[in-house]
PDB file of C-alpha atoms in Angstrom:
ATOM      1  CA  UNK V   1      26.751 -40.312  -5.082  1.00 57.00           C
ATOM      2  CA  UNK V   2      28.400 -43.839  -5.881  1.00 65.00           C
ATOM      3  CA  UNK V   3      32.090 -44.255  -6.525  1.00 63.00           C
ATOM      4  CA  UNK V   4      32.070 -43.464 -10.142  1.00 65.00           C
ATOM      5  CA  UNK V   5      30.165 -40.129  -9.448  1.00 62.00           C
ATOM      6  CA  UNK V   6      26.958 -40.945 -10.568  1.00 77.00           C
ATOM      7  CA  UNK V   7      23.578 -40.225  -8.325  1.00 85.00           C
ATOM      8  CA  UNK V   8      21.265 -42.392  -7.482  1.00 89.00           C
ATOM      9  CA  UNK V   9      17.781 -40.683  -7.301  1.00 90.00           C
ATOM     10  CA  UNK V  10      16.513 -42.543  -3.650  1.00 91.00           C
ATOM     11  CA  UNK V  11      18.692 -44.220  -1.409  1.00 94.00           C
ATOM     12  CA  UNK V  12      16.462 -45.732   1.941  1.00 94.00           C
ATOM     13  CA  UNK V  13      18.218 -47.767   4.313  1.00 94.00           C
ATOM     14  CA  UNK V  14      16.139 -49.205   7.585  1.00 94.00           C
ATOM     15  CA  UNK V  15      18.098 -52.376   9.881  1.00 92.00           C
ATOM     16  CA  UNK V  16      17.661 -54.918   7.630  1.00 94.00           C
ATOM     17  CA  UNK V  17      17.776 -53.964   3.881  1.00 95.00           C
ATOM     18  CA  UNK V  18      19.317 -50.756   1.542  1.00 95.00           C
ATOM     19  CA  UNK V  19      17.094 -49.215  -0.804  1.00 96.00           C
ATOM     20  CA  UNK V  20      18.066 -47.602  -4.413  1.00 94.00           C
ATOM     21  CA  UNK V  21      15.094 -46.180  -6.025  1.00 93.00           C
ATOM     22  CA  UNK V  22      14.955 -44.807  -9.380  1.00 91.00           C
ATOM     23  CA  UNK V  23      12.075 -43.189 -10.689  1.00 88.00           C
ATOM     24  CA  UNK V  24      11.801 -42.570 -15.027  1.00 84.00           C
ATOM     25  CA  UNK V  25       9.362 -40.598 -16.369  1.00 75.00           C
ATOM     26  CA  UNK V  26       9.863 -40.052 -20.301  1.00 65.00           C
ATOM     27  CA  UNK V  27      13.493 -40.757 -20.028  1.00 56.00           C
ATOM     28  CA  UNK V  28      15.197 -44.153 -21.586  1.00 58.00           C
ATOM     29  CA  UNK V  29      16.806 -46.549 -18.490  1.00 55.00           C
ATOM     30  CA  UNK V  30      19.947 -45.660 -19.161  1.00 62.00           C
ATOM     31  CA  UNK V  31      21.028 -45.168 -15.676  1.00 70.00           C
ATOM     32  CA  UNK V  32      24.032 -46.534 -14.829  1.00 80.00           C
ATOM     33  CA  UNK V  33      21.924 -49.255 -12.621  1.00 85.00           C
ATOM     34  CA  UNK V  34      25.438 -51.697 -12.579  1.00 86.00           C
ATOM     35  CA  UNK V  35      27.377 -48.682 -10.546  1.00 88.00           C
ATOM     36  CA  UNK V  36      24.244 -48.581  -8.090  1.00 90.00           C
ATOM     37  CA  UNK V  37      24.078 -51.733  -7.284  1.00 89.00           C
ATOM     38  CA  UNK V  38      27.996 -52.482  -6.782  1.00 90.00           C
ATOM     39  CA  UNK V  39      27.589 -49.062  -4.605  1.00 91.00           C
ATOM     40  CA  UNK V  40      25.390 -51.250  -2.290  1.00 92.00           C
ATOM     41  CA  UNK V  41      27.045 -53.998  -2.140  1.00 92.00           C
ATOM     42  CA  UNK V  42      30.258 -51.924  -0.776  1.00 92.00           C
ATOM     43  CA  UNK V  43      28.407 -49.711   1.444  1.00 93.00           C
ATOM     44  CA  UNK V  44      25.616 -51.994   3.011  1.00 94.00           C
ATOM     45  CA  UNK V  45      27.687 -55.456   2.937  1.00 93.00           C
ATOM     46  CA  UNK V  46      25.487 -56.931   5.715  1.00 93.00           C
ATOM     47  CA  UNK V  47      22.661 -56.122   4.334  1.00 95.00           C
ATOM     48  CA  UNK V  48      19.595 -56.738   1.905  1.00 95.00           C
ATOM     49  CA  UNK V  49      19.827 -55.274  -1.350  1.00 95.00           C
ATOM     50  CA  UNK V  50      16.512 -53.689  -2.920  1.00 95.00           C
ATOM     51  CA  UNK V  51      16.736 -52.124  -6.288  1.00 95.00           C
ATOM     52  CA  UNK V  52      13.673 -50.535  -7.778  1.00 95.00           C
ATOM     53  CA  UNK V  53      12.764 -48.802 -10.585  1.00 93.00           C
ATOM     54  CA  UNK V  54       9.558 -46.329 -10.348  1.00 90.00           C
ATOM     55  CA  UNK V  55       8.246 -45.614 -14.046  1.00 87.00           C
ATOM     56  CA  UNK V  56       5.148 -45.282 -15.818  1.00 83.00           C
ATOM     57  CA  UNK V  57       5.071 -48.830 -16.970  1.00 83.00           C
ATOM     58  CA  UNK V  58       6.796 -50.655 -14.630  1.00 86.00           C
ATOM     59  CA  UNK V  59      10.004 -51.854 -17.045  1.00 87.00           C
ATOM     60  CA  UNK V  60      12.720 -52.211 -15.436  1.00 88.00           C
ATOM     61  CA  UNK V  61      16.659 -53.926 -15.891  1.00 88.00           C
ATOM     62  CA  UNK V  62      17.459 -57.392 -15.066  1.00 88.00           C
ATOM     63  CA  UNK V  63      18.181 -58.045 -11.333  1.00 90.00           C
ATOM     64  CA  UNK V  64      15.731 -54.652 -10.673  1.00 92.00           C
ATOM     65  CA  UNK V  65      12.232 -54.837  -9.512  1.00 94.00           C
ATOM     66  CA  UNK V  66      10.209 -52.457 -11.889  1.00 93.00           C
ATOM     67  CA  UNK V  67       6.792 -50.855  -9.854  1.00 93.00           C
ATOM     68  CA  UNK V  68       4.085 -49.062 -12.179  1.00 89.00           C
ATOM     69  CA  UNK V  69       2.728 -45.844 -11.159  1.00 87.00           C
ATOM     70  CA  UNK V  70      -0.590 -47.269 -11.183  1.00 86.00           C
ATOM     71  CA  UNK V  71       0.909 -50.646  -9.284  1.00 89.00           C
ATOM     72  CA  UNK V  72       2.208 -48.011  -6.381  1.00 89.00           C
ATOM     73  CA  UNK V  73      -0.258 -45.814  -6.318  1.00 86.00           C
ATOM     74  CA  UNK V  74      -2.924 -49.396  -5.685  1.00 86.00           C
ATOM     75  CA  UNK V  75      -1.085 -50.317  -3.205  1.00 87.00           C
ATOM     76  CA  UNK V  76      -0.408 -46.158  -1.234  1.00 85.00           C
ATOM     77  CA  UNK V  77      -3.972 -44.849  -1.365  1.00 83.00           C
ATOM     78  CA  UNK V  78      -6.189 -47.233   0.809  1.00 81.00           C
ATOM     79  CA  UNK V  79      -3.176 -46.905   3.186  1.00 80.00           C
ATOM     80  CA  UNK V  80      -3.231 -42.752   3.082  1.00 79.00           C
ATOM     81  CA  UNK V  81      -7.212 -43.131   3.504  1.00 75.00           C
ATOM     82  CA  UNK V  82      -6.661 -45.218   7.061  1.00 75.00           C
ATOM     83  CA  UNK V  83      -4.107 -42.299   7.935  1.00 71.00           C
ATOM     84  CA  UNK V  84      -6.613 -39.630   7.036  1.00 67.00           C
ATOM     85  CA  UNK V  85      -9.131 -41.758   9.155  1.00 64.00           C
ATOM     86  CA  UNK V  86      -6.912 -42.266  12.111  1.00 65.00           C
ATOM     87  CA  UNK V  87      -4.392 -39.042  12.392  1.00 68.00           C
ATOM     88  CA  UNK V  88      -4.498 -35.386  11.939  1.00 69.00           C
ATOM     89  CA  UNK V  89      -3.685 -34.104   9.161  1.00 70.00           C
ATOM     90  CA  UNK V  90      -0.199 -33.174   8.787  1.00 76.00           C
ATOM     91  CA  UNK V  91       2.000 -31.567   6.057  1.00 79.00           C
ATOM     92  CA  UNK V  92       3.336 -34.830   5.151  1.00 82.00           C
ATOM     93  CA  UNK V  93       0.263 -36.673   4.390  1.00 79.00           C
ATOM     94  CA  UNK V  94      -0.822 -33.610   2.138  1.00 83.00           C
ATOM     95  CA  UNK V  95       2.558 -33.773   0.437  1.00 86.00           C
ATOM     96  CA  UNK V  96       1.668 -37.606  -0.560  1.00 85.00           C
ATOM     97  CA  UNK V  97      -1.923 -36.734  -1.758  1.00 84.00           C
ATOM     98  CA  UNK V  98      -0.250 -34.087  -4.032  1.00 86.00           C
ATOM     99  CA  UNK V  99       2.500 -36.421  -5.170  1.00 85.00           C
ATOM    100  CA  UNK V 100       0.258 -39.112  -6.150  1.00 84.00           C
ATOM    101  CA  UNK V 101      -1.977 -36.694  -8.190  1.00 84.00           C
ATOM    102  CA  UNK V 102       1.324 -35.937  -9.973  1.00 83.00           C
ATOM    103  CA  UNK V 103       1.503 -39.565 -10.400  1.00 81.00           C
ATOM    104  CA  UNK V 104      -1.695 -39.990 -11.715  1.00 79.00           C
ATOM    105  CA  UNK V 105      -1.387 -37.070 -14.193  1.00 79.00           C
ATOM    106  CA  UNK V 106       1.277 -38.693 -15.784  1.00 76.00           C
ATOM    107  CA  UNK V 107      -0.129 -42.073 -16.037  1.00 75.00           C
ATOM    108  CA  UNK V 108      -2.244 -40.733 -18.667  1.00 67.00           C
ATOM    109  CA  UNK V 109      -2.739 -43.387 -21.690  1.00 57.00           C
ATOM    110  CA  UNK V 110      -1.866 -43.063 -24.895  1.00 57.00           C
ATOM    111  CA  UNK V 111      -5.234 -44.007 -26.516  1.00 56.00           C
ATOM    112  CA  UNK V 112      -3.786 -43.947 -30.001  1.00 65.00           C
ATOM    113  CA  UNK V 113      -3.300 -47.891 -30.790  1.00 71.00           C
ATOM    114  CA  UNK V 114       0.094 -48.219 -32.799  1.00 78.00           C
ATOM    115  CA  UNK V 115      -1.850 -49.190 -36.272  1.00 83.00           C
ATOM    116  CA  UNK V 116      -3.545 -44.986 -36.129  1.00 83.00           C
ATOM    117  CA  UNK V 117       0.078 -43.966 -35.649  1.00 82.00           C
ATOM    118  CA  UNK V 118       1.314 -46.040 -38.036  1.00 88.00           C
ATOM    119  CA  UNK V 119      -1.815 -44.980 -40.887  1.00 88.00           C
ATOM    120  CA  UNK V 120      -1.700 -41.363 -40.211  1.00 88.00           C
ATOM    121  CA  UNK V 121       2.358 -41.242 -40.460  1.00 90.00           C
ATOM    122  CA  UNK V 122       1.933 -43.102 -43.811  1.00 92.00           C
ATOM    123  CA  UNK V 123      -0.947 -40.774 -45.451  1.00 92.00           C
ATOM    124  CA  UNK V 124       0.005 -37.649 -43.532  1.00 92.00           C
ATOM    125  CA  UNK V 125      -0.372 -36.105 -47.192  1.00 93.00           C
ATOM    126  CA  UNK V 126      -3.341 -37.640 -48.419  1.00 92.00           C
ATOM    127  CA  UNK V 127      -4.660 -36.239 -44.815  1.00 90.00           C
ATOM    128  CA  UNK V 128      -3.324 -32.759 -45.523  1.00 93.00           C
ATOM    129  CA  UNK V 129      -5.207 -32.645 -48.686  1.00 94.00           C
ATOM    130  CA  UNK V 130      -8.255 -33.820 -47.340  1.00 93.00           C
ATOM    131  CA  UNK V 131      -8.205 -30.849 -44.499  1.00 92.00           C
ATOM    132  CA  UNK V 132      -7.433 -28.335 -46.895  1.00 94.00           C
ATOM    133  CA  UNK V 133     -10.358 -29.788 -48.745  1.00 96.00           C
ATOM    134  CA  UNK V 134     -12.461 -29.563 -46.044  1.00 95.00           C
ATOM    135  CA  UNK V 135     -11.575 -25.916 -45.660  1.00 95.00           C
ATOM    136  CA  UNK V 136     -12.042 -24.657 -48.991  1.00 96.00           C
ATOM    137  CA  UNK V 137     -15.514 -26.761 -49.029  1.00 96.00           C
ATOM    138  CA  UNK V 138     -16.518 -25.059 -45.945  1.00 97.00           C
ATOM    139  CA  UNK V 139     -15.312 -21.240 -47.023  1.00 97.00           C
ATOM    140  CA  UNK V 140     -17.388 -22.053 -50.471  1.00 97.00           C
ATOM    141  CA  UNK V 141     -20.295 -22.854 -48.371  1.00 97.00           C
ATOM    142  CA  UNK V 142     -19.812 -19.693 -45.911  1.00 98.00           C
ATOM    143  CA  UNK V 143     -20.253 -17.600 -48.718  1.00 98.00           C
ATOM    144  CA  UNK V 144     -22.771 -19.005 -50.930  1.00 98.00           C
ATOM    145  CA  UNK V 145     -24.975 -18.977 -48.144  1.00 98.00           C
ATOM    146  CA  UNK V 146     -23.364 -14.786 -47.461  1.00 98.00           C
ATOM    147  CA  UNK V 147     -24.540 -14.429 -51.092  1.00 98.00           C
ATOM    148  CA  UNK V 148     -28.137 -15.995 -50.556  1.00 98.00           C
ATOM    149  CA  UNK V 149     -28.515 -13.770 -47.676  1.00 98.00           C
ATOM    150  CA  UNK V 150     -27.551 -10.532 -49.452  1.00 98.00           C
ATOM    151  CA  UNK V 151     -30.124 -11.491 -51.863  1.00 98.00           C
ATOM    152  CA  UNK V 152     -32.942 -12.407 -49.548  1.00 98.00           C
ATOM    153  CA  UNK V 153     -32.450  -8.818 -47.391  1.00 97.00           C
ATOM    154  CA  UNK V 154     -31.320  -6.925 -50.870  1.00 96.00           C
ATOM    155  CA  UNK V 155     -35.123  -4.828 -51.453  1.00 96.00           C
ATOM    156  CA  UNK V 156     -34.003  -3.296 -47.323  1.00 96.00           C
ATOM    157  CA  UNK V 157     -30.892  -2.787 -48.160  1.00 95.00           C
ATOM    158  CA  UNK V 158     -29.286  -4.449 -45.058  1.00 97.00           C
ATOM    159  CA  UNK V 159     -25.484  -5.349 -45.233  1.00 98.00           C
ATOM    160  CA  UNK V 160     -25.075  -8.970 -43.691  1.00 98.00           C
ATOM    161  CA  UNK V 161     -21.741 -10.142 -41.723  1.00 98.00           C
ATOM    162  CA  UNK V 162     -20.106 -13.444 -41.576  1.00 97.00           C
ATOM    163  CA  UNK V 163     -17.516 -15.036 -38.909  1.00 97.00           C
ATOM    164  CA  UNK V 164     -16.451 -18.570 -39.186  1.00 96.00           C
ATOM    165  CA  UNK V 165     -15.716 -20.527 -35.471  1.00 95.00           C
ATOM    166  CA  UNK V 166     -15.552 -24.064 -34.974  1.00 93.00           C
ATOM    167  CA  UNK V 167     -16.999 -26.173 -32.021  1.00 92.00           C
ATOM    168  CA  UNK V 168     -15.806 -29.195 -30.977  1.00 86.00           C
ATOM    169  CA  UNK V 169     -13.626 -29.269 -34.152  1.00 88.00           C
ATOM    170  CA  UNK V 170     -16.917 -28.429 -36.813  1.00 93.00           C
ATOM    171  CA  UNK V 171     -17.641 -25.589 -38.395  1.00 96.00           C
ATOM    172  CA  UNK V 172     -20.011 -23.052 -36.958  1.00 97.00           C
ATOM    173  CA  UNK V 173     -20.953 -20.042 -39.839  1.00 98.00           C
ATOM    174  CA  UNK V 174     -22.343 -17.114 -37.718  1.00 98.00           C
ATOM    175  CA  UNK V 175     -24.431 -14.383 -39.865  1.00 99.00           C
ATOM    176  CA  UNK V 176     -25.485 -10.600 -38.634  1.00 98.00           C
ATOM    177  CA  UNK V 177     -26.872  -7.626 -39.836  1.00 98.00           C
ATOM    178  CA  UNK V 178     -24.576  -4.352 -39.845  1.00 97.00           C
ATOM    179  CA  UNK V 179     -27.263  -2.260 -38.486  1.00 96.00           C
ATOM    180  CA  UNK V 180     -28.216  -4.330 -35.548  1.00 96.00           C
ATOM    181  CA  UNK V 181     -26.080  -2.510 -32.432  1.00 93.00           C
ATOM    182  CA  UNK V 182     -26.582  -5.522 -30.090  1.00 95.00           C
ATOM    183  CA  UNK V 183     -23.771  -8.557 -30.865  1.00 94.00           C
ATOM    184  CA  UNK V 184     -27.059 -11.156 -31.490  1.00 97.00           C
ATOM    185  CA  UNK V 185     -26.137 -13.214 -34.750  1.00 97.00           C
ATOM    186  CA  UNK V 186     -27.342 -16.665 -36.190  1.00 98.00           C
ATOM    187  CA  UNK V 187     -25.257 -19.777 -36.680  1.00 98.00           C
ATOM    188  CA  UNK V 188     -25.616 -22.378 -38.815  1.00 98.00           C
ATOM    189  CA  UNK V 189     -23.521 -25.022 -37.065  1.00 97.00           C
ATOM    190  CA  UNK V 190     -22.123 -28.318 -39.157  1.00 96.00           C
ATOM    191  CA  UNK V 191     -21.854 -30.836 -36.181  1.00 94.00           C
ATOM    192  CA  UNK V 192     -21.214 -34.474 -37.165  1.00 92.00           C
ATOM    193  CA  UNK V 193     -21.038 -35.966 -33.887  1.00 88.00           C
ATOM    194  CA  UNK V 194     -22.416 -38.967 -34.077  1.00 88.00           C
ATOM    195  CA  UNK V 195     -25.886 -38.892 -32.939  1.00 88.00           C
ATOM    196  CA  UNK V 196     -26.179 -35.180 -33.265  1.00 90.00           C
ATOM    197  CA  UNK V 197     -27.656 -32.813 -36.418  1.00 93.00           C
ATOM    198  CA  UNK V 198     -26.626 -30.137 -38.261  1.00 96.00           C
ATOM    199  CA  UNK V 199     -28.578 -26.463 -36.276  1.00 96.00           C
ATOM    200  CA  UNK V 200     -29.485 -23.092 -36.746  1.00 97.00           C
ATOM    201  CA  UNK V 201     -28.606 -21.379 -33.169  1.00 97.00           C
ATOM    202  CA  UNK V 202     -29.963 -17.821 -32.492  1.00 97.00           C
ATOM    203  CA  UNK V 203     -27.885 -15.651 -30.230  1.00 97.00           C
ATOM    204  CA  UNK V 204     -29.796 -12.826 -28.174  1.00 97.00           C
ATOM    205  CA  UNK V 205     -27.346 -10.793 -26.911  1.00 96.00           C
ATOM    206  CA  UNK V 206     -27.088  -7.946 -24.422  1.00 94.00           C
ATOM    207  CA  UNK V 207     -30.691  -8.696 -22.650  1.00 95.00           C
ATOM    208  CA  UNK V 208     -30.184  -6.616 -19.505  1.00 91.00           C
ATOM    209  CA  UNK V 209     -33.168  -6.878 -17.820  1.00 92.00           C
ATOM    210  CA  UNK V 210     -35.814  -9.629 -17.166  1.00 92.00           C
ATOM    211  CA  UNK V 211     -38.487  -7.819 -19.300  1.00 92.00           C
ATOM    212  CA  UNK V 212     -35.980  -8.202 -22.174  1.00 92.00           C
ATOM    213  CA  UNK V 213     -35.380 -11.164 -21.313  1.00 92.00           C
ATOM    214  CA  UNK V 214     -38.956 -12.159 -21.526  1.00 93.00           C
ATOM    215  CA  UNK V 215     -39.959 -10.636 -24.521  1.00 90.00           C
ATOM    216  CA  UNK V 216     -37.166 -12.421 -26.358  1.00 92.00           C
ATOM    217  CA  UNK V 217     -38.326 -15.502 -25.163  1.00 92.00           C
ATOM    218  CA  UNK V 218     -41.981 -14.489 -26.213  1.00 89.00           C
ATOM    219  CA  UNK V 219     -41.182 -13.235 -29.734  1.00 90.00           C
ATOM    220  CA  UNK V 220     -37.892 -16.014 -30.986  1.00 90.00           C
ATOM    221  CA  UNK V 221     -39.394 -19.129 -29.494  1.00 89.00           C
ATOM    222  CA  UNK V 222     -41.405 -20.621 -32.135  1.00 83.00           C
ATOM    223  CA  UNK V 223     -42.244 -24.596 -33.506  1.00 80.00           C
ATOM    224  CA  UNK V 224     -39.599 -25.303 -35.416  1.00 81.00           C
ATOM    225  CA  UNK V 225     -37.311 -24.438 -32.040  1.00 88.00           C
ATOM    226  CA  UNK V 226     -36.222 -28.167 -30.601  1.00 92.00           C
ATOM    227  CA  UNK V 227     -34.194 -26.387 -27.751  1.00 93.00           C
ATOM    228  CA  UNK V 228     -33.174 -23.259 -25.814  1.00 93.00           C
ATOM    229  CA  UNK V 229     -31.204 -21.728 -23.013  1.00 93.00           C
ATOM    230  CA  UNK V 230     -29.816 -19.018 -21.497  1.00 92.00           C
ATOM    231  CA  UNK V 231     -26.213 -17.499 -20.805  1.00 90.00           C
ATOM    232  CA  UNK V 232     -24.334 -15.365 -19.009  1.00 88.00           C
ATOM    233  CA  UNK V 233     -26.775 -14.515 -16.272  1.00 89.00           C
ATOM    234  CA  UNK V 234     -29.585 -14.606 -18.256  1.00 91.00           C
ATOM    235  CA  UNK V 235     -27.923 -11.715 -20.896  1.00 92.00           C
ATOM    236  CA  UNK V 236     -27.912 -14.112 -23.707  1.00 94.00           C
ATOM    237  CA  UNK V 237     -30.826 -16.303 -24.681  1.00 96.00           C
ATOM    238  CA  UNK V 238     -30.096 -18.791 -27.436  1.00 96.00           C
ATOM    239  CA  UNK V 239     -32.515 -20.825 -29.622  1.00 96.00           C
ATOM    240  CA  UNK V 240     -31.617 -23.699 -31.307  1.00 96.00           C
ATOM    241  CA  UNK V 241     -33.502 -25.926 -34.448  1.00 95.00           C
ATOM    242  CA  UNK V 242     -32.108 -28.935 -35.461  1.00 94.00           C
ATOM    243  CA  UNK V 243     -32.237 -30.114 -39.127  1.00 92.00           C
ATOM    244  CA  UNK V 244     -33.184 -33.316 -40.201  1.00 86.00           C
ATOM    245  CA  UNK V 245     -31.072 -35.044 -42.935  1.00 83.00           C
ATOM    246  CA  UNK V 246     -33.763 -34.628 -45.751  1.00 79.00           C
ATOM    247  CA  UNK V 247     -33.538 -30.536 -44.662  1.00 73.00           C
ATOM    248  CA  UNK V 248     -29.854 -30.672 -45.195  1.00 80.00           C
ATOM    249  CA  UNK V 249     -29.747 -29.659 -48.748  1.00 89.00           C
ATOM    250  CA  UNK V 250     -27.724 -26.053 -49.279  1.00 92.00           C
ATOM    251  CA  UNK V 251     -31.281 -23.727 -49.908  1.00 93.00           C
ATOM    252  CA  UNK V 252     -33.175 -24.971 -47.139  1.00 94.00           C
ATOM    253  CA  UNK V 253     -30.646 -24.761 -44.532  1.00 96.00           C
ATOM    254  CA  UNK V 254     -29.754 -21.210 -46.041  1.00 97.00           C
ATOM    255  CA  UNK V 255     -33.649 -20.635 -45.960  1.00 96.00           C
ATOM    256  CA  UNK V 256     -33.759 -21.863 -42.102  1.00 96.00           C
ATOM    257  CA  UNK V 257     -30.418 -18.930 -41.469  1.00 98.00           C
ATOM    258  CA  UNK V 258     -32.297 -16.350 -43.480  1.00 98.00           C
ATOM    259  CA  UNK V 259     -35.992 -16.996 -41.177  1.00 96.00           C
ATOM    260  CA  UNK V 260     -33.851 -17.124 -38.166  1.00 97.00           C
ATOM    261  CA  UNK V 261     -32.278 -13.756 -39.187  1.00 98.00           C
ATOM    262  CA  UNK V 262     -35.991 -12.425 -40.300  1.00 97.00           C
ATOM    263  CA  UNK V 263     -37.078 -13.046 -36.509  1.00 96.00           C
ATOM    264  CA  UNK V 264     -33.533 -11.631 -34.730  1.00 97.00           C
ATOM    265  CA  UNK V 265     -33.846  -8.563 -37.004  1.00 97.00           C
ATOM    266  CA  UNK V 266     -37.863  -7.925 -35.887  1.00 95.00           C
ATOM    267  CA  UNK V 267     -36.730  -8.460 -32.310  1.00 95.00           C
ATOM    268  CA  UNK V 268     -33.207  -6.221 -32.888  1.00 94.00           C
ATOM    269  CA  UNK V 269     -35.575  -3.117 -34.229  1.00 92.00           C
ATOM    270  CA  UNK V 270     -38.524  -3.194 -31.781  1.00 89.00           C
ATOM    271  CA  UNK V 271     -36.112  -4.079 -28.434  1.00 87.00           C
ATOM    272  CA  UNK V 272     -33.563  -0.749 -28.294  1.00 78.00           C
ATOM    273  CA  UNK V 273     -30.642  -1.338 -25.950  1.00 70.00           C
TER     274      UNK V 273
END
C-alpha cells in the first residue's frame, strides 16, 4: 500500500530493478499510477523503476509500459513448454497453464466492427419490426400448413399437433399425429444458411431394439431422402429431404410434410412400442 493508501496490484523487486504491475481487465486506467510510481521512487531509491500495465490491449499511461494479453502470453508459453519438457510437473507450472487459459478467455474479440454497432443502434426499431415480422410470418405459415394437414388426414379423422423450435436461429415447424404413442414427428425446417436448403426431417423415436431399428430404416428410407442418421444410441433414426428452391412454394413443401407424415403414421401403426 503506497503512502496515500492506495494498492498497487503487483509489486516484484529482484537486486537490480522494482516492479509495479497493474493488470485491467474491463476497468478504465484510472489507477492512481502517479502515487505508484512516486511510491517507488521513495522506497527503491537505488534502484530501476519498471511500471507495467497488464490489459487486454496493451494501453497503458505515459511513462508506463503497456503488455497485451496476447503480447505476454507470446512471449510465456514456448517458455512453460521447455519447463514441461525439462522439469516435473509441479503445482506452480499448472497454476500458469490455468492462468493463461484465463488470459486467453478474456482476450476474446469483439468481432462486431464499430459501423454494425453503430447501424443496429440507429435502426434498433426498424429491426424490432422486422423480427416481429418475421414472427408473425412464420406463426401464419405454422398454421396454414396445421390447416392443410387437418385437411389432408380429415376422411381418418386424425388430430395433428404442432410445436415451433428454432435451430441455429431458423425456424423448425414440427407436426404429429395425436394417436401415435411414440414422440416420432416431422419437421419442416426453414434454414437459410448460406449454402444450405430448406428440409423435411423425420424423427423415429423410441426404437428400442435393432429389429426396430431396421425396419424403420427399411420402410422411411425412400428416393426423395438426401440424408439420414441415427441418435441417441441408435433410439432415434432421422430422415432428412432437402428442397430445392423451385419446391419451395407453400403447397409443395406442405405436400412433402403431409407424405412424410403418410410414411411415419404407416410405420407408427404397424411397429407397437
Amino acid at each position: 500500500m503506497t503512502q496515500e493508501g492506495t494498492r498497487i496490484d503487483l509489486l516484484l523487486e529482484s537486486d537490480k530493478w522494482a516492479m509495479a504491475l497493474e493488470n485491467k481487465i474491463w476497468h478504465q486506467q484510472n489507477n492512481p499510477f502517479t502515487d505508484y510510481s512516486r511510491y517507488l521512487e521513495k522506497k527503491y531509491p537505488d534502484k530501476k523503476h519498471l511500471l507495467v500495465v497488464l490489459s487486454s490491449e496493451g494501453q497503458a499511461p505515459t511513462g508506463w509500459t503497456g503488455i497485451s494479453y496476447s503480447m505476454f502470453i507470446s512471449v510465456l508459453s514456448p517458455r512453460l513448454g521447455m519447463v514441461y519438457i525439462s522439469s516435473p510437473l509441479s503445482k506452480w507450472q499448472v497454476l500458469l497453464r490455468e492462468f493463461m487459459l484465463h488470459l486467453e478467455s478474456l482476450m476474446g474479440k469483439n468481432t462486431i466492427t464499430t459501423e454494425t454497432e453503430t447501424f443496429v443502434l440507429e435502426n434498433l426499431r426498424n429491426i424490432q419490426e422486422a423480427v416481429l415480422l418475421k414472427n408473425a410470418v412464420v406463426k401464419s405459415l405454422q398454421e396454414e400448413c396445421l390447416r392443410f394437414l387437418t385437411e389432408h388426414f380429415s376422411d381418418r379423422g386424425y388430430e395433428v399437433t404442432m410445436a415451433l423450435n428454432h435451430w441455429e436461429g431458423y425456424p423448425a415447424l414440427r407436426f404429429g399425429l395425436s394417436h401415435w404413442v411414440s414422440e416420432s414427428d416431422v419437421v419442416l425446417f426453414l434454414d437459410r444458411t448460406p449454402g444450405r436448403q430448406f428440409e423435411v426431417r423425420t424423427y423415429i423415436c423410441d426404437l428400442t431394439t435393432p429389429t426396430l431399428q431396421h425396419q424403420a430404416r427399411q420402410m422411411l428410407i425412400s428416393e426423395e431422402h438426401n440424408d439420414s442418421w441415427s441418435e441417441r444410441s441408435g433410439s432415434v433414426f432421422t430422415v432428412v429431404s432437402r428442397l430445392p428452391r423451385k419446391l419451395e412454394a407453400k403447397h409443395l413443401m406442405f405436400q412433402r410434410v403431409a407424405k412424410a407424415l403418410d410414411q411415419l403414421d404407416e410405420f407408427e401403426l404397424h411397429h407397437e412400442r
